[in-house]
Every structure is written in structure tokens, then in C-alpha cells.
mmCIF file with all atom_site columns, C-alpha atoms in Angstrom:
data_model
loop_
_atom_site.group_PDB
_atom_site.id
_atom_site.type_symbol
_atom_site.label_atom_id
_atom_site.label_alt_id
_atom_site.label_comp_id
_atom_site.label_asym_id
_atom_site.label_entity_id
_atom_site.label_seq_id
_atom_site.pdbx_PDB_ins_code
_atom_site.Cartn_x
_atom_site.Cartn_y
_atom_site.Cartn_z
_atom_site.occupancy
_atom_site.B_iso_or_equiv
_atom_site.pdbx_formal_charge
_atom_site.auth_seq_id
_atom_site.auth_comp_id
_atom_site.auth_asym_id
_atom_site.auth_atom_id
_atom_site.pdbx_PDB_model_num
ATOM 1   C CA . MET A 1 1   ? 4.515   23.446  -13.389 1.00 73.00 ? 135 MET A CA 1
ATOM 2   C CA . THR A 1 2   ? 7.024   21.813  -10.624 1.00 83.00 ? 136 THR A CA 1
ATOM 3   C CA . ASN A 1 3   ? 9.769   19.314  -11.696 1.00 96.00 ? 137 ASN A CA 1
ATOM 4   C CA . LYS A 1 4   ? 7.871   16.729  -10.062 1.00 96.00 ? 138 LYS A CA 1
ATOM 5   C CA . GLU A 1 5   ? 4.689   17.291  -11.735 1.00 96.00 ? 139 GLU A CA 1
ATOM 6   C CA . LEU A 1 6   ? 6.727   17.533  -15.214 1.00 97.00 ? 140 LEU A CA 1
ATOM 7   C CA . ILE A 1 7   ? 8.338   14.075  -13.948 1.00 98.00 ? 141 ILE A CA 1
ATOM 8   C CA . LEU A 1 8   ? 4.740   12.639  -13.203 1.00 98.00 ? 142 LEU A CA 1
ATOM 9   C CA . ALA A 1 9   ? 3.584   13.885  -16.818 1.00 98.00 ? 143 ALA A CA 1
ATOM 10  C CA . ASN A 1 10  ? 6.295   12.195  -18.506 1.00 98.00 ? 144 ASN A CA 1
ATOM 11  C CA . LEU A 1 11  ? 5.813   9.010   -16.554 1.00 98.00 ? 145 LEU A CA 1
ATOM 12  C CA . MET A 1 12  ? 1.836   9.360   -17.487 1.00 98.00 ? 146 MET A CA 1
ATOM 13  C CA . ARG A 1 13  ? 2.908   9.597   -21.230 1.00 98.00 ? 147 ARG A CA 1
ATOM 14  C CA . ALA A 1 14  ? 5.590   6.549   -21.138 1.00 98.00 ? 148 ALA A CA 1
ATOM 15  C CA . MET A 1 15  ? 2.686   4.625   -19.341 1.00 98.00 ? 149 MET A CA 1
ATOM 16  C CA . ILE A 1 16  ? 0.248   5.677   -22.386 1.00 98.00 ? 150 ILE A CA 1
ATOM 17  C CA . LYS A 1 17  ? 2.691   4.405   -24.801 1.00 98.00 ? 151 LYS A CA 1
ATOM 18  C CA . TYR A 1 18  ? 3.215   1.296   -22.736 1.00 97.00 ? 152 TYR A CA 1
ATOM 19  C CA . ASP A 1 19  ? -0.441  0.515   -22.807 1.00 97.00 ? 153 ASP A CA 1
ATOM 20  C CA . GLY A 1 20  ? -0.883  1.976   -26.432 1.00 96.00 ? 154 GLY A CA 1
ATOM 21  C CA . GLY A 1 21  ? -3.875  0.578   -28.336 1.00 96.00 ? 155 GLY A CA 1
ATOM 22  C CA . ASP A 1 22  ? -5.507  -0.496  -24.895 1.00 96.00 ? 156 ASP A CA 1
ATOM 23  C CA . ALA A 1 23  ? -7.713  2.543   -24.445 1.00 98.00 ? 157 ALA A CA 1
ATOM 24  C CA . PRO A 1 24  ? -9.851  0.790   -21.523 1.00 97.00 ? 158 PRO A CA 1
ATOM 25  C CA . ARG A 1 25  ? -6.538  0.406   -19.465 1.00 97.00 ? 159 ARG A CA 1
ATOM 26  C CA . ILE A 1 26  ? -5.689  3.732   -20.107 1.00 98.00 ? 160 ILE A CA 1
ATOM 27  C CA . GLN A 1 27  ? -8.588  5.382   -19.332 1.00 98.00 ? 161 GLN A CA 1
ATOM 28  C CA . HIS A 1 28  ? -8.453  3.545   -15.851 1.00 98.00 ? 162 HIS A CA 1
ATOM 29  C CA . PHE A 1 29  ? -4.956  4.403   -14.792 1.00 98.00 ? 163 PHE A CA 1
ATOM 30  C CA . VAL A 1 30  ? -5.510  7.998   -15.493 1.00 98.00 ? 164 VAL A CA 1
ATOM 31  C CA . LYS A 1 31  ? -8.813  7.744   -13.257 1.00 99.00 ? 165 LYS A CA 1
ATOM 32  C CA . VAL A 1 32  ? -7.009  6.064   -10.434 1.00 99.00 ? 166 VAL A CA 1
ATOM 33  C CA . HIS A 1 33  ? -4.484  8.606   -10.729 1.00 99.00 ? 167 HIS A CA 1
ATOM 34  C CA . ASP A 1 34  ? -6.887  11.473  -10.188 1.00 99.00 ? 168 ASP A CA 1
ATOM 35  C CA . PHE A 1 35  ? -8.792  9.829   -7.338  1.00 99.00 ? 169 PHE A CA 1
ATOM 36  C CA . ALA A 1 36  ? -5.497  9.074   -5.554  1.00 99.00 ? 170 ALA A CA 1
ATOM 37  C CA . ARG A 1 37  ? -4.201  12.394  -5.783  1.00 99.00 ? 171 ARG A CA 1
ATOM 38  C CA . MET A 1 38  ? -7.626  14.179  -5.043  1.00 99.00 ? 172 MET A CA 1
ATOM 39  C CA . ILE A 1 39  ? -7.664  11.508  -1.891  1.00 99.00 ? 173 ILE A CA 1
ATOM 40  C CA . ALA A 1 40  ? -4.104  12.061  -0.651  1.00 99.00 ? 174 ALA A CA 1
ATOM 41  C CA . ILE A 1 41  ? -4.352  15.886  -0.964  1.00 99.00 ? 175 ILE A CA 1
ATOM 42  C CA . ALA A 1 42  ? -7.647  15.640  0.998   1.00 98.00 ? 176 ALA A CA 1
ATOM 43  C CA . GLU A 1 43  ? -6.074  13.404  3.701   1.00 98.00 ? 177 GLU A CA 1
ATOM 44  C CA . GLY A 1 44  ? -2.882  15.784  3.776   1.00 98.00 ? 178 GLY A CA 1
ATOM 45  C CA . MET A 1 45  ? -0.184  14.058  1.886   1.00 98.00 ? 179 MET A CA 1
ATOM 46  C CA . THR A 1 46  ? 2.417   16.083  0.515   1.00 98.00 ? 180 THR A CA 1
ATOM 47  C CA . GLY A 1 47  ? 5.824   16.243  -0.814  1.00 97.00 ? 181 GLY A CA 1
ATOM 48  C CA . GLU A 1 48  ? 7.586   12.924  -1.736  1.00 97.00 ? 182 GLU A CA 1
ATOM 49  C CA . ASP A 1 49  ? 5.057   10.874  -0.270  1.00 98.00 ? 183 ASP A CA 1
ATOM 50  C CA . LEU A 1 50  ? 2.287   12.408  -2.873  1.00 99.00 ? 184 LEU A CA 1
ATOM 51  C CA . PHE A 1 51  ? 4.788   12.059  -5.587  1.00 98.00 ? 185 PHE A CA 1
ATOM 52  C CA . VAL A 1 52  ? 5.577   8.313   -5.008  1.00 99.00 ? 186 VAL A CA 1
ATOM 53  C CA . LEU A 1 53  ? 1.832   7.794   -4.467  1.00 99.00 ? 187 LEU A CA 1
ATOM 54  C CA . GLU A 1 54  ? 1.157   9.289   -7.910  1.00 99.00 ? 188 GLU A CA 1
ATOM 55  C CA . ALA A 1 55  ? 3.626   7.557   -9.629  1.00 99.00 ? 189 ALA A CA 1
ATOM 56  C CA . ALA A 1 56  ? 2.369   4.193   -8.145  1.00 99.00 ? 190 ALA A CA 1
ATOM 57  C CA . ALA A 1 57  ? -1.142  4.915   -9.053  1.00 99.00 ? 191 ALA A CA 1
ATOM 58  C CA . ILE A 1 58  ? -0.126  5.576   -12.904 1.00 99.00 ? 192 ILE A CA 1
ATOM 59  C CA . LEU A 1 59  ? 1.548   2.200   -12.741 1.00 99.00 ? 193 LEU A CA 1
ATOM 60  C CA . HIS A 1 60  ? -0.357  0.083   -10.597 1.00 98.00 ? 194 HIS A CA 1
ATOM 61  C CA . ASP A 1 61  ? -1.816  -2.076  -13.233 1.00 97.00 ? 195 ASP A CA 1
ATOM 62  C CA . VAL A 1 62  ? 1.531   -2.436  -15.507 1.00 98.00 ? 196 VAL A CA 1
ATOM 63  C CA . GLY A 1 63  ? 1.667   -6.115  -14.773 1.00 96.00 ? 197 GLY A CA 1
ATOM 64  C CA . ILE A 1 64  ? -1.854  -7.046  -16.497 1.00 95.00 ? 198 ILE A CA 1
ATOM 65  C CA . HIS A 1 65  ? -0.571  -7.491  -20.154 1.00 94.00 ? 199 HIS A CA 1
ATOM 66  C CA . VAL A 1 66  ? 2.419   -9.787  -19.049 1.00 93.00 ? 200 VAL A CA 1
ATOM 67  C CA . SER A 1 67  ? -0.006  -11.502 -16.731 1.00 90.00 ? 201 SER A CA 1
ATOM 68  C CA . GLU A 1 68  ? -2.545  -12.172 -19.531 1.00 93.00 ? 202 GLU A CA 1
ATOM 69  C CA . ALA A 1 69  ? 0.268   -13.142 -21.827 1.00 92.00 ? 203 ALA A CA 1
ATOM 70  C CA . ARG A 1 70  ? 1.712   -15.744 -19.261 1.00 93.00 ? 204 ARG A CA 1
ATOM 71  C CA . TYR A 1 71  ? -1.262  -16.812 -17.402 1.00 93.00 ? 205 TYR A CA 1
ATOM 72  C CA . GLY A 1 72  ? -4.160  -16.089 -19.520 1.00 90.00 ? 206 GLY A CA 1
ATOM 73  C CA . ASN A 1 73  ? -5.826  -13.812 -17.192 1.00 88.00 ? 207 ASN A CA 1
ATOM 74  C CA . CYS A 1 74  ? -4.924  -10.485 -15.215 1.00 88.00 ? 208 CYS A CA 1
ATOM 75  C CA . ASN A 1 75  ? -5.737  -11.963 -11.599 1.00 86.00 ? 209 ASN A CA 1
ATOM 76  C CA . GLY A 1 76  ? -4.884  -9.607  -9.025  1.00 89.00 ? 210 GLY A CA 1
ATOM 77  C CA . LYS A 1 77  ? -2.043  -11.624 -7.554  1.00 92.00 ? 211 LYS A CA 1
ATOM 78  C CA . HIS A 1 78  ? -0.509  -12.095 -10.839 1.00 89.00 ? 212 HIS A CA 1
ATOM 79  C CA . GLN A 1 79  ? -0.493  -8.429  -11.385 1.00 93.00 ? 213 GLN A CA 1
ATOM 80  C CA . GLU A 1 80  ? 1.321   -8.125  -7.982  1.00 92.00 ? 214 GLU A CA 1
ATOM 81  C CA . GLU A 1 81  ? 3.861   -10.704 -8.848  1.00 92.00 ? 215 GLU A CA 1
ATOM 82  C CA . LEU A 1 82  ? 4.806   -9.398  -12.414 1.00 92.00 ? 216 LEU A CA 1
ATOM 83  C CA . GLY A 1 83  ? 3.987   -5.782  -12.093 1.00 94.00 ? 217 GLY A CA 1
ATOM 84  C CA . PRO A 1 84  ? 6.954   -4.368  -10.101 1.00 96.00 ? 218 PRO A CA 1
ATOM 85  C CA . ASP A 1 85  ? 9.533   -5.660  -12.956 1.00 97.00 ? 219 ASP A CA 1
ATOM 86  C CA . GLU A 1 86  ? 7.279   -4.226  -15.306 1.00 96.00 ? 220 GLU A CA 1
ATOM 87  C CA . ALA A 1 87  ? 7.109   -0.813  -13.431 1.00 98.00 ? 221 ALA A CA 1
ATOM 88  C CA . ARG A 1 88  ? 11.057  -0.796  -13.210 1.00 98.00 ? 222 ARG A CA 1
ATOM 89  C CA . LYS A 1 89  ? 11.371  -0.885  -16.883 1.00 97.00 ? 223 LYS A CA 1
ATOM 90  C CA . VAL A 1 90  ? 8.890   2.135   -17.708 1.00 97.00 ? 224 VAL A CA 1
ATOM 91  C CA . LEU A 1 91  ? 10.533  3.870   -14.861 1.00 97.00 ? 225 LEU A CA 1
ATOM 92  C CA . SER A 1 92  ? 13.749  3.738   -16.441 1.00 95.00 ? 226 SER A CA 1
ATOM 93  C CA . GLU A 1 93  ? 12.647  5.391   -19.406 1.00 95.00 ? 227 GLU A CA 1
ATOM 94  C CA . VAL A 1 94  ? 11.711  8.687   -17.184 1.00 97.00 ? 228 VAL A CA 1
ATOM 95  C CA . ASP A 1 95  ? 14.222  10.182  -15.308 1.00 95.00 ? 229 ASP A CA 1
ATOM 96  C CA . GLY A 1 96  ? 13.516  11.832  -11.749 1.00 96.00 ? 230 GLY A CA 1
ATOM 97  C CA . PHE A 1 97  ? 13.074  8.897   -9.660  1.00 97.00 ? 231 PHE A CA 1
ATOM 98  C CA . THR A 1 98  ? 15.678  7.934   -6.885  1.00 97.00 ? 232 THR A CA 1
ATOM 99  C CA . ALA A 1 99  ? 16.397  4.243   -6.315  1.00 97.00 ? 233 ALA A CA 1
ATOM 100 C CA . ALA A 1 100 ? 13.967  4.396   -2.809  1.00 98.00 ? 234 ALA A CA 1
ATOM 101 C CA . GLN A 1 101 ? 11.513  5.944   -4.528  1.00 98.00 ? 235 GLN A CA 1
ATOM 102 C CA . ILE A 1 102 ? 11.449  3.240   -7.212  1.00 98.00 ? 236 ILE A CA 1
ATOM 103 C CA . GLU A 1 103 ? 11.483  0.516   -4.404  1.00 98.00 ? 237 GLU A CA 1
ATOM 104 C CA . ARG A 1 104 ? 8.401   2.102   -2.779  1.00 99.00 ? 238 ARG A CA 1
ATOM 105 C CA . ILE A 1 105 ? 6.435   2.378   -5.794  1.00 99.00 ? 239 ILE A CA 1
ATOM 106 C CA . CYS A 1 106 ? 6.996   -1.263  -6.783  1.00 98.00 ? 240 CYS A CA 1
ATOM 107 C CA . TRP A 1 107 ? 6.439   -2.088  -3.071  1.00 98.00 ? 241 TRP A CA 1
ATOM 108 C CA . LEU A 1 108 ? 2.896   -0.449  -3.612  1.00 98.00 ? 242 LEU A CA 1
ATOM 109 C CA . ILE A 1 109 ? 2.326   -2.381  -7.137  1.00 98.00 ? 243 ILE A CA 1
ATOM 110 C CA . ALA A 1 110 ? 3.176   -5.585  -5.566  1.00 97.00 ? 244 ALA A CA 1
ATOM 111 C CA . HIS A 1 111 ? 0.398   -5.045  -2.624  1.00 96.00 ? 245 HIS A CA 1
ATOM 112 C CA . HIS A 1 112 ? -2.157  -3.178  -4.590  1.00 96.00 ? 246 HIS A CA 1
ATOM 113 C CA . HIS A 1 113 ? -4.733  -6.054  -4.478  1.00 93.00 ? 247 HIS A CA 1
ATOM 114 C CA . THR A 1 114 ? -3.655  -6.896  -0.782  1.00 93.00 ? 248 THR A CA 1
ATOM 115 C CA . TYR A 1 115 ? -6.419  -5.702  1.560   1.00 93.00 ? 249 TYR A CA 1
ATOM 116 C CA . GLN A 1 116 ? -5.175  -7.271  4.709   1.00 92.00 ? 250 GLN A CA 1
ATOM 117 C CA . ASP A 1 117 ? -2.732  -5.597  7.125   1.00 92.00 ? 251 ASP A CA 1
ATOM 118 C CA . VAL A 1 118 ? -2.803  -2.077  5.387   1.00 95.00 ? 252 VAL A CA 1
ATOM 119 C CA . THR A 1 119 ? -0.832  -0.057  7.703   1.00 95.00 ? 253 THR A CA 1
ATOM 120 C CA . SER A 1 120 ? 0.638   2.739   5.405   1.00 98.00 ? 254 SER A CA 1
ATOM 121 C CA . LEU A 1 121 ? -1.476  5.974   4.282   1.00 98.00 ? 255 LEU A CA 1
ATOM 122 C CA . ASP A 1 122 ? -0.082  5.288   0.436   1.00 98.00 ? 256 ASP A CA 1
ATOM 123 C CA . HIS A 1 123 ? -1.101  1.601   0.268   1.00 98.00 ? 257 HIS A CA 1
ATOM 124 C CA . ARG A 1 124 ? -4.663  2.667   1.708   1.00 98.00 ? 258 ARG A CA 1
ATOM 125 C CA . ILE A 1 125 ? -5.194  5.220   -0.712  1.00 98.00 ? 259 ILE A CA 1
ATOM 126 C CA . LEU A 1 126 ? -3.929  3.108   -3.953  1.00 98.00 ? 260 LEU A CA 1
ATOM 127 C CA . LEU A 1 127 ? -6.449  0.601   -2.772  1.00 98.00 ? 261 LEU A CA 1
ATOM 128 C CA . GLU A 1 128 ? -9.353  2.797   -2.125  1.00 98.00 ? 262 GLU A CA 1
ATOM 129 C CA . ALA A 1 129 ? -8.851  4.877   -5.467  1.00 99.00 ? 263 ALA A CA 1
ATOM 130 C CA . ASP A 1 130 ? -8.439  1.606   -7.375  1.00 98.00 ? 264 ASP A CA 1
ATOM 131 C CA . PHE A 1 131 ? -11.659 0.492   -5.976  1.00 98.00 ? 265 PHE A CA 1
ATOM 132 C CA . LEU A 1 132 ? -13.703 3.958   -6.855  1.00 98.00 ? 266 LEU A CA 1
ATOM 133 C CA . VAL A 1 133 ? -12.813 3.469   -10.247 1.00 98.00 ? 267 VAL A CA 1
ATOM 134 C CA . ASN A 1 134 ? -13.133 -0.439  -10.292 1.00 97.00 ? 268 ASN A CA 1
ATOM 135 C CA . SER A 1 135 ? -16.703 -0.279  -8.621  1.00 98.00 ? 269 SER A CA 1
ATOM 136 C CA . PHE A 1 136 ? -17.743 1.667   -11.644 1.00 98.00 ? 270 PHE A CA 1
ATOM 137 C CA . GLU A 1 137 ? -15.899 -0.028  -14.558 1.00 97.00 ? 271 GLU A CA 1
ATOM 138 C CA . ASP A 1 138 ? -16.851 -3.461  -13.246 1.00 96.00 ? 272 ASP A CA 1
ATOM 139 C CA . HIS A 1 139 ? -20.552 -2.405  -12.566 1.00 97.00 ? 273 HIS A CA 1
ATOM 140 C CA . LEU A 1 140 ? -20.349 -3.801  -9.176  1.00 97.00 ? 274 LEU A CA 1
ATOM 141 C CA . ALA A 1 141 ? -23.314 -4.490  -6.815  1.00 98.00 ? 275 ALA A CA 1
ATOM 142 C CA . LEU A 1 142 ? -24.268 -1.911  -4.394  1.00 97.00 ? 276 LEU A CA 1
ATOM 143 C CA . GLU A 1 143 ? -24.058 -4.396  -1.953  1.00 98.00 ? 277 GLU A CA 1
ATOM 144 C CA . GLY A 1 144 ? -20.635 -5.399  -2.705  1.00 97.00 ? 278 GLY A CA 1
ATOM 145 C CA . ILE A 1 145 ? -19.440 -1.584  -2.891  1.00 98.00 ? 279 ILE A CA 1
ATOM 146 C CA . ILE A 1 146 ? -20.748 -1.135  0.640   1.00 98.00 ? 280 ILE A CA 1
ATOM 147 C CA . THR A 1 147 ? -19.404 -4.034  1.982   1.00 97.00 ? 281 THR A CA 1
ATOM 148 C CA . PHE A 1 148 ? -16.000 -3.143  0.604   1.00 96.00 ? 282 PHE A CA 1
ATOM 149 C CA . ARG A 1 149 ? -16.275 0.219   1.931   1.00 97.00 ? 283 ARG A CA 1
ATOM 150 C CA . ASP A 1 150 ? -17.121 -0.839  5.441   1.00 97.00 ? 284 ASP A CA 1
ATOM 151 C CA . HIS A 1 151 ? -14.198 -3.272  5.628   1.00 95.00 ? 285 HIS A CA 1
ATOM 152 C CA . VAL A 1 152 ? -11.575 -1.797  3.436   1.00 94.00 ? 286 VAL A CA 1
ATOM 153 C CA . PHE A 1 153 ? -12.115 2.153   3.350   1.00 97.00 ? 287 PHE A CA 1
ATOM 154 C CA . ARG A 1 154 ? -10.655 4.149   6.246   1.00 96.00 ? 288 ARG A CA 1
ATOM 155 C CA . SER A 1 155 ? -9.755  7.450   4.680   1.00 97.00 ? 289 SER A CA 1
ATOM 156 C CA . GLU A 1 156 ? -12.432 9.934   5.429   1.00 97.00 ? 290 GLU A CA 1
ATOM 157 C CA . SER A 1 157 ? -12.132 11.681  2.071   1.00 98.00 ? 291 SER A CA 1
ATOM 158 C CA . ALA A 1 158 ? -12.322 8.411   0.142   1.00 98.00 ? 292 ALA A CA 1
ATOM 159 C CA . ILE A 1 159 ? -15.522 7.158   2.022   1.00 98.00 ? 293 ILE A CA 1
ATOM 160 C CA . SER A 1 160 ? -17.206 10.572  1.243   1.00 98.00 ? 294 SER A CA 1
ATOM 161 C CA . MET A 1 161 ? -16.510 10.191  -2.266  1.00 98.00 ? 295 MET A CA 1
ATOM 162 C CA . LEU A 1 162 ? -17.663 6.418   -2.451  1.00 98.00 ? 296 LEU A CA 1
ATOM 163 C CA . ASN A 1 163 ? -20.931 7.593   -0.736  1.00 98.00 ? 297 ASN A CA 1
ATOM 164 C CA . ASP A 1 164 ? -21.522 10.450  -2.940  1.00 98.00 ? 298 ASP A CA 1
ATOM 165 C CA . MET A 1 165 ? -20.514 8.695   -6.183  1.00 98.00 ? 299 MET A CA 1
ATOM 166 C CA . TRP A 1 166 ? -23.138 5.973   -5.401  1.00 98.00 ? 300 TRP A CA 1
ATOM 167 C CA . GLY A 1 167 ? -25.626 7.859   -3.643  1.00 98.00 ? 301 GLY A CA 1
ATOM 168 C CA . LEU A 1 168 ? -25.047 6.289   -0.046  1.00 97.00 ? 302 LEU A CA 1
#
């Protein structure tokens, strides 16, 4: 096991503890992480970029509980607003992240429901991985899945996974 794998395992454990008692949310971020990693590797992402993306995928919905407490819902924009501060709290419990990595992780969390002007590969992959999971968990209609794919997805591997998943 590499040092980065150990750091990510420790982050995963910290996030499981953070979401303790909320098995559906834990299952969600584990699946988003796995899809994000799979897409990123297929798209040629390596090293620090992959490490940061994996951490962001683990933490992407960290603002949900605070959003529900403050606003009574888990609206995506509220998650983007509140998530970065919560992510910093969780990240402070795990050694191994630089200040620059934490800032990028928090930026990704603050934009994981922003679908316009997506210019970076890590942002795009996080959106695609989250949608792959949400399309199943939220029982989305096939028409909506196709529309989202056609307007948001750009990574060949993510498009292929979505098509295979839904028989498209």
C-alpha cells in the first residue's frame, strides 16, 4: 500500500465516522469515489491530480447534514456553500494533505453541482461519477439520464459506463 492509498483509506474512515448512522450516504460516497477513480484512471489521470480527485469524491457530499440542519433540505447549492468548511474539519483529522490540495478539494466540493463552464478534468469526472451513482439511487427516468449524458458528460470512459449501465 502506498502512502497516498493509506491517506485516502484514513480519509474514507474519517468520513464514515462523520456520516455515522447514515448508511445510505456512506454507500453513496463510496460508490462515487470508486466511479471517479475508475473514470480518472481510464482517462489517464495519475499522481497528485488523482489523489486530490479521490479525496474530493470521498468528501463531495460532506455539506449535506449541515444543509439539512440549517435549511431543512440538501439542495445542491447549499451543499456547495456549506461543504468546504465541513471538508476542512474532516481533513484536519487526517494527516497527509497539503494546503494546496485542501484548497483544490474544497473548490471541487464547492462546485460539485455546477454543470456550466466545466473546464477541468477533475471537476468533470466528479460530476460524471456523482451522476452515475445518482441516476441509479434516485431512480431517474431514462430520458433524463440521456439528456444529462448528452449535455454534461465528456469523458469517453464515463459515457461508456453510463451507456453500459443503462443499456444505451
